[in-house]
Short mmCIF file of C-alpha atoms in Angstrom, two decimals:
data_model
loop_
_atom_site.label_atom_id
_atom_site.label_comp_id
_atom_site.label_asym_id
_atom_site.label_seq_id
_atom_site.Cartn_x
_atom_site.Cartn_y
_atom_site.Cartn_z
CA GLN A 28 108.09 72.19 108.37
CA VAL A 29 104.96 72.66 110.42
CA GLN A 30 101.79 71.54 108.70
CA LEU A 31 98.20 71.60 109.90
CA VAL A 32 95.59 70.00 107.66
CA GLU A 33 91.91 70.26 108.54
CA SER A 34 89.20 67.94 107.28
CA GLY A 35 85.60 67.03 107.99
CA GLY A 36 83.78 70.15 106.85
CA GLY A 37 80.67 70.05 104.72
CA VAL A 38 77.01 70.95 104.48
CA VAL A 39 74.87 69.92 107.43
CA GLN A 40 71.30 70.63 108.52
CA PRO A 41 70.55 72.67 111.62
CA GLY A 42 70.51 70.52 114.74
CA LYS A 43 72.87 67.93 113.28
CA SER A 44 76.47 67.14 114.22
CA LEU A 45 79.84 67.30 112.51
CA ARG A 46 83.35 66.31 113.56
CA LEU A 47 86.35 68.23 112.34
CA SER A 48 89.89 66.88 112.39
CA CYS A 49 93.26 68.58 112.15
CA ALA A 50 96.32 66.47 111.31
CA ALA A 51 99.54 68.01 112.59
CA SER A 52 103.11 67.38 111.53
CA GLY A 53 106.55 68.97 111.69
CA PHE A 54 106.58 69.76 115.41
CA ASN A 55 106.20 68.04 118.78
CA PHE A 56 102.40 68.10 118.84
CA SER A 57 102.12 66.92 122.44
CA ASN A 58 103.94 70.03 123.70
CA TYR A 59 101.60 72.71 122.36
CA GLY A 60 98.14 74.01 123.04
CA MET A 61 95.88 73.85 120.01
CA HIS A 62 92.95 76.02 118.95
CA TRP A 63 89.97 76.16 116.66
CA VAL A 64 89.08 79.53 115.11
CA ARG A 65 86.06 80.28 112.91
CA GLN A 66 85.78 82.87 110.18
CA THR A 67 82.31 83.74 108.97
CA PRO A 68 82.15 84.39 105.21
CA GLY A 69 83.36 87.91 104.54
CA LYS A 70 83.74 88.65 108.24
CA GLY A 71 86.33 88.56 110.97
CA LEU A 72 87.89 85.91 113.17
CA ASP A 73 86.15 84.24 116.12
CA TRP A 74 88.09 82.07 118.51
CA VAL A 75 86.13 78.87 119.26
CA ALA A 76 88.08 76.61 121.63
CA VAL A 77 91.50 75.69 123.00
CA ILE A 78 92.91 72.50 124.47
CA LEU A 79 95.99 72.34 126.62
CA TYR A 80 99.05 70.45 125.33
CA ASP A 81 98.24 67.33 127.36
CA GLY A 82 94.47 67.49 126.95
CA THR A 83 93.84 68.08 130.66
CA ASN A 84 92.10 71.41 130.21
CA ASN A 85 90.01 73.09 127.56
CA TYR A 86 88.14 76.35 127.21
CA TYR A 87 85.37 77.49 124.91
CA ALA A 88 83.86 80.65 123.53
CA ASP A 89 80.37 81.28 124.89
CA SER A 90 78.95 80.42 121.45
CA ALA A 91 80.48 76.94 121.65
CA LYS A 92 79.91 76.04 125.30
CA GLY A 93 77.67 73.04 125.81
CA ARG A 94 77.58 72.20 122.08
CA PHE A 95 81.19 71.78 120.91
CA ILE A 96 83.87 69.50 122.33
CA ILE A 97 87.57 69.96 121.58
CA SER A 98 89.82 66.94 122.02
CA ARG A 99 93.18 65.64 120.87
CA ASP A 100 95.00 62.37 120.30
CA ASN A 101 98.67 63.02 120.94
CA SER A 102 99.58 59.51 119.81
CA LYS A 103 98.20 60.37 116.36
CA ASN A 104 99.11 64.09 116.28
CA THR A 105 95.49 64.96 115.65
CA LEU A 106 93.13 67.62 116.97
CA PHE A 107 89.35 67.29 116.86
CA LEU A 108 86.27 69.45 117.17
CA GLN A 109 82.97 67.69 117.74
CA MET A 110 80.19 70.11 116.85
CA ASN A 111 76.69 69.23 118.01
CA SER A 112 73.31 70.98 117.73
CA LEU A 113 74.64 73.04 114.86
CA ARG A 114 73.05 76.39 114.03
CA PRO A 115 73.14 78.49 110.85
CA GLU A 116 75.34 80.99 112.67
CA ASP A 117 78.01 78.28 113.08
CA THR A 118 78.61 78.51 109.33
CA GLY A 119 82.14 79.49 108.41
CA VAL A 120 85.67 78.37 107.70
CA TYR A 121 87.15 76.55 110.67
CA TYR A 122 90.89 76.82 111.16
CA CYS A 123 93.03 74.85 113.58
CA ALA A 124 95.96 76.80 114.95
CA LYS A 125 99.03 76.01 117.02
CA GLY A 126 100.00 77.90 120.15
CA LEU A 127 103.29 79.72 119.89
CA THR A 128 104.80 78.76 123.21
CA ASN A 129 105.81 75.33 124.46
CA LEU A 130 103.49 74.07 127.25
CA ALA A 131 101.68 77.42 127.52
CA LEU A 132 98.02 78.35 127.14
CA MET A 133 97.80 82.12 126.78
CA CYS A 134 99.97 82.76 123.75
CA ALA A 135 99.62 83.79 120.12
CA PHE A 136 98.93 81.36 117.28
CA ASP A 137 102.00 80.84 115.11
CA TYR A 138 100.76 78.30 112.56
CA TRP A 139 97.33 77.88 111.01
CA GLY A 140 95.82 75.26 108.75
CA GLN A 141 94.19 76.08 105.43
CA GLY A 142 90.71 75.81 106.92
CA THR A 143 87.66 73.64 106.30
CA LEU A 144 84.26 75.08 105.38
CA VAL A 145 81.22 74.22 107.46
CA THR A 146 77.82 75.24 106.12
CA VAL A 147 74.77 74.82 108.32
CA SER A 148 71.67 75.08 106.22
CA SER A 149 68.41 73.30 105.63
CA ASP B 7 83.90 91.45 128.77
CA ILE B 8 86.88 92.92 127.01
CA GLN B 9 86.40 94.40 123.56
CA LEU B 10 88.95 95.34 120.93
CA THR B 11 88.45 98.14 118.44
CA GLN B 12 90.67 98.85 115.46
CA SER B 13 91.08 102.05 113.52
CA PRO B 14 90.78 102.72 110.75
CA SER B 15 88.51 99.93 109.47
CA PHE B 16 89.72 100.59 105.96
CA LEU B 17 92.87 102.26 104.75
CA SER B 18 93.88 103.18 101.22
CA ALA B 19 97.63 103.62 100.74
CA SER B 20 100.37 103.59 98.14
CA VAL B 21 103.50 101.49 97.85
CA GLY B 22 106.20 103.11 99.98
CA ASP B 23 103.77 104.75 102.40
CA ARG B 24 104.17 104.50 106.15
CA VAL B 25 101.04 102.88 107.53
CA THR B 26 99.83 102.86 111.13
CA ILE B 27 96.96 100.78 112.48
CA THR B 28 95.64 101.21 116.01
CA CYS B 29 94.08 98.63 118.30
CA ARG B 30 92.39 99.72 121.51
CA ALA B 31 91.31 97.40 124.34
CA SER B 32 88.37 98.25 126.58
CA GLN B 33 90.50 97.37 129.61
CA GLY B 34 94.19 97.00 130.27
CA ILE B 35 95.86 93.90 128.88
CA SER B 36 99.51 94.64 129.67
CA SER B 37 101.50 93.61 126.56
CA SER B 38 99.36 90.57 125.78
CA LEU B 39 98.57 91.50 122.19
CA ALA B 40 99.30 89.90 118.84
CA TRP B 41 98.93 91.12 115.25
CA TYR B 42 98.02 88.96 112.25
CA GLN B 43 97.93 89.53 108.51
CA GLN B 44 95.35 87.79 106.35
CA LYS B 45 95.20 87.76 102.56
CA PRO B 46 92.05 86.71 100.67
CA ALA B 47 91.31 82.98 100.86
CA LYS B 48 94.38 82.42 103.03
CA ALA B 49 94.85 81.63 106.71
CA PRO B 50 96.00 84.41 109.03
CA LYS B 51 99.74 84.83 109.56
CA LEU B 52 101.29 85.87 112.85
CA LEU B 53 103.30 89.10 112.55
CA ILE B 54 103.84 90.39 116.08
CA TYR B 55 103.33 88.94 119.55
CA ALA B 56 103.76 90.33 123.06
CA ALA B 57 102.82 93.69 121.50
CA SER B 58 106.24 94.35 119.98
CA THR B 59 108.09 91.07 119.29
CA LEU B 60 108.52 90.34 115.61
CA GLN B 61 107.68 86.76 114.68
CA SER B 62 110.49 84.85 113.01
CA GLY B 63 110.61 85.40 109.26
CA VAL B 64 108.48 88.54 109.28
CA PRO B 65 110.09 91.51 107.48
CA SER B 66 111.52 94.22 109.71
CA ARG B 67 109.31 96.89 108.10
CA PHE B 68 106.61 95.60 110.44
CA SER B 69 106.73 96.79 114.04
CA GLY B 70 104.42 96.85 117.01
CA SER B 71 104.21 99.05 120.08
CA GLY B 72 102.02 99.83 123.05
CA SER B 73 100.86 98.41 126.33
CA GLY B 74 97.82 98.64 128.56
CA THR B 75 94.95 99.64 126.31
CA ASP B 76 96.51 101.26 123.23
CA PHE B 77 98.56 99.44 120.62
CA THR B 78 99.95 100.21 117.19
CA LEU B 79 101.06 98.18 114.19
CA THR B 80 103.31 100.12 111.83
CA ILE B 81 104.47 99.20 108.34
CA SER B 82 107.39 101.50 107.65
CA SER B 83 107.30 101.26 103.85
CA LEU B 84 104.28 99.51 102.38
CA GLN B 85 105.10 96.82 99.82
CA PRO B 86 102.76 95.30 97.21
CA GLU B 87 102.53 92.07 99.19
CA ASP B 88 101.34 93.94 102.29
CA PHE B 89 97.89 94.69 100.94
CA ALA B 90 95.75 92.56 103.23
CA THR B 91 93.54 92.68 106.30
CA TYR B 92 95.20 93.06 109.68
CA TYR B 93 93.78 91.81 112.98
CA CYS B 94 94.83 92.39 116.55
CA GLN B 95 94.20 89.75 119.24
CA GLN B 96 94.28 89.97 123.01
CA LEU B 97 95.74 87.15 125.09
CA ASN B 98 95.08 88.41 128.56
CA THR B 99 91.54 88.11 129.80
CA TYR B 100 88.03 86.80 129.34
CA PRO B 101 86.63 86.24 126.80
CA LEU B 102 89.77 84.46 125.80
CA PHE B 103 91.74 85.15 122.63
CA THR B 104 89.46 87.93 121.37
CA PHE B 105 90.21 89.31 117.90
CA GLY B 106 89.68 92.85 116.76
CA PRO B 107 87.32 93.54 113.81
CA GLY B 108 90.17 93.99 111.32
CA THR B 109 91.68 96.75 109.20
CA LYS B 110 91.74 96.30 105.45
CA VAL B 111 94.69 97.90 103.70
CA ASP B 112 93.96 98.54 100.04
CA ILE B 113 95.83 100.03 97.12
CA LYS B 114 95.28 103.72 96.51
#
């Protein structure tokens, strides 16, 4: 069965960096686009970034551009999010999510991890 | 930039009720819309994609319709496990993968 397990969250001071990981299993990881989605405590869902199945292209929400970097290691079935210059408004639960459609970018997210909490506070 | 609105924001209903949630896009997005269900402290779950296609394993009481700018998620007979927050998501245009603000379905 498909499993996505995030790690790397924690408490970090404003301006610092954090790297999130998402270990994937149960599907052919190298065939699917992968996403990061943030949920602010008590609020809705904000898409953060996507990386194409082969890592050749990625796209970011305006809030993440220039500060966050999404990457993947298909040999290790792992997705990453490097978050730099963190701000208090980056606080939230970060989910990794799998794209529904083989080799496609613009598709729904059919599996989600359990999330990892990032708190940016001094 | 495209924006999604959902109505109502909050809905109080009873088991067995027919429930309808609306999602409206600020510009046309064809059928590029998905619906998710989220329960407290859980990850979202995909219910519907391409506006009306039921995701595998999702009960048939859930259905989606619409195209262009107006979309609907319907639960034909609300069950106890359906009390949750529901989000729509557009998959068509910039900004990418925008989610709606959510509709919370609570027990009357």
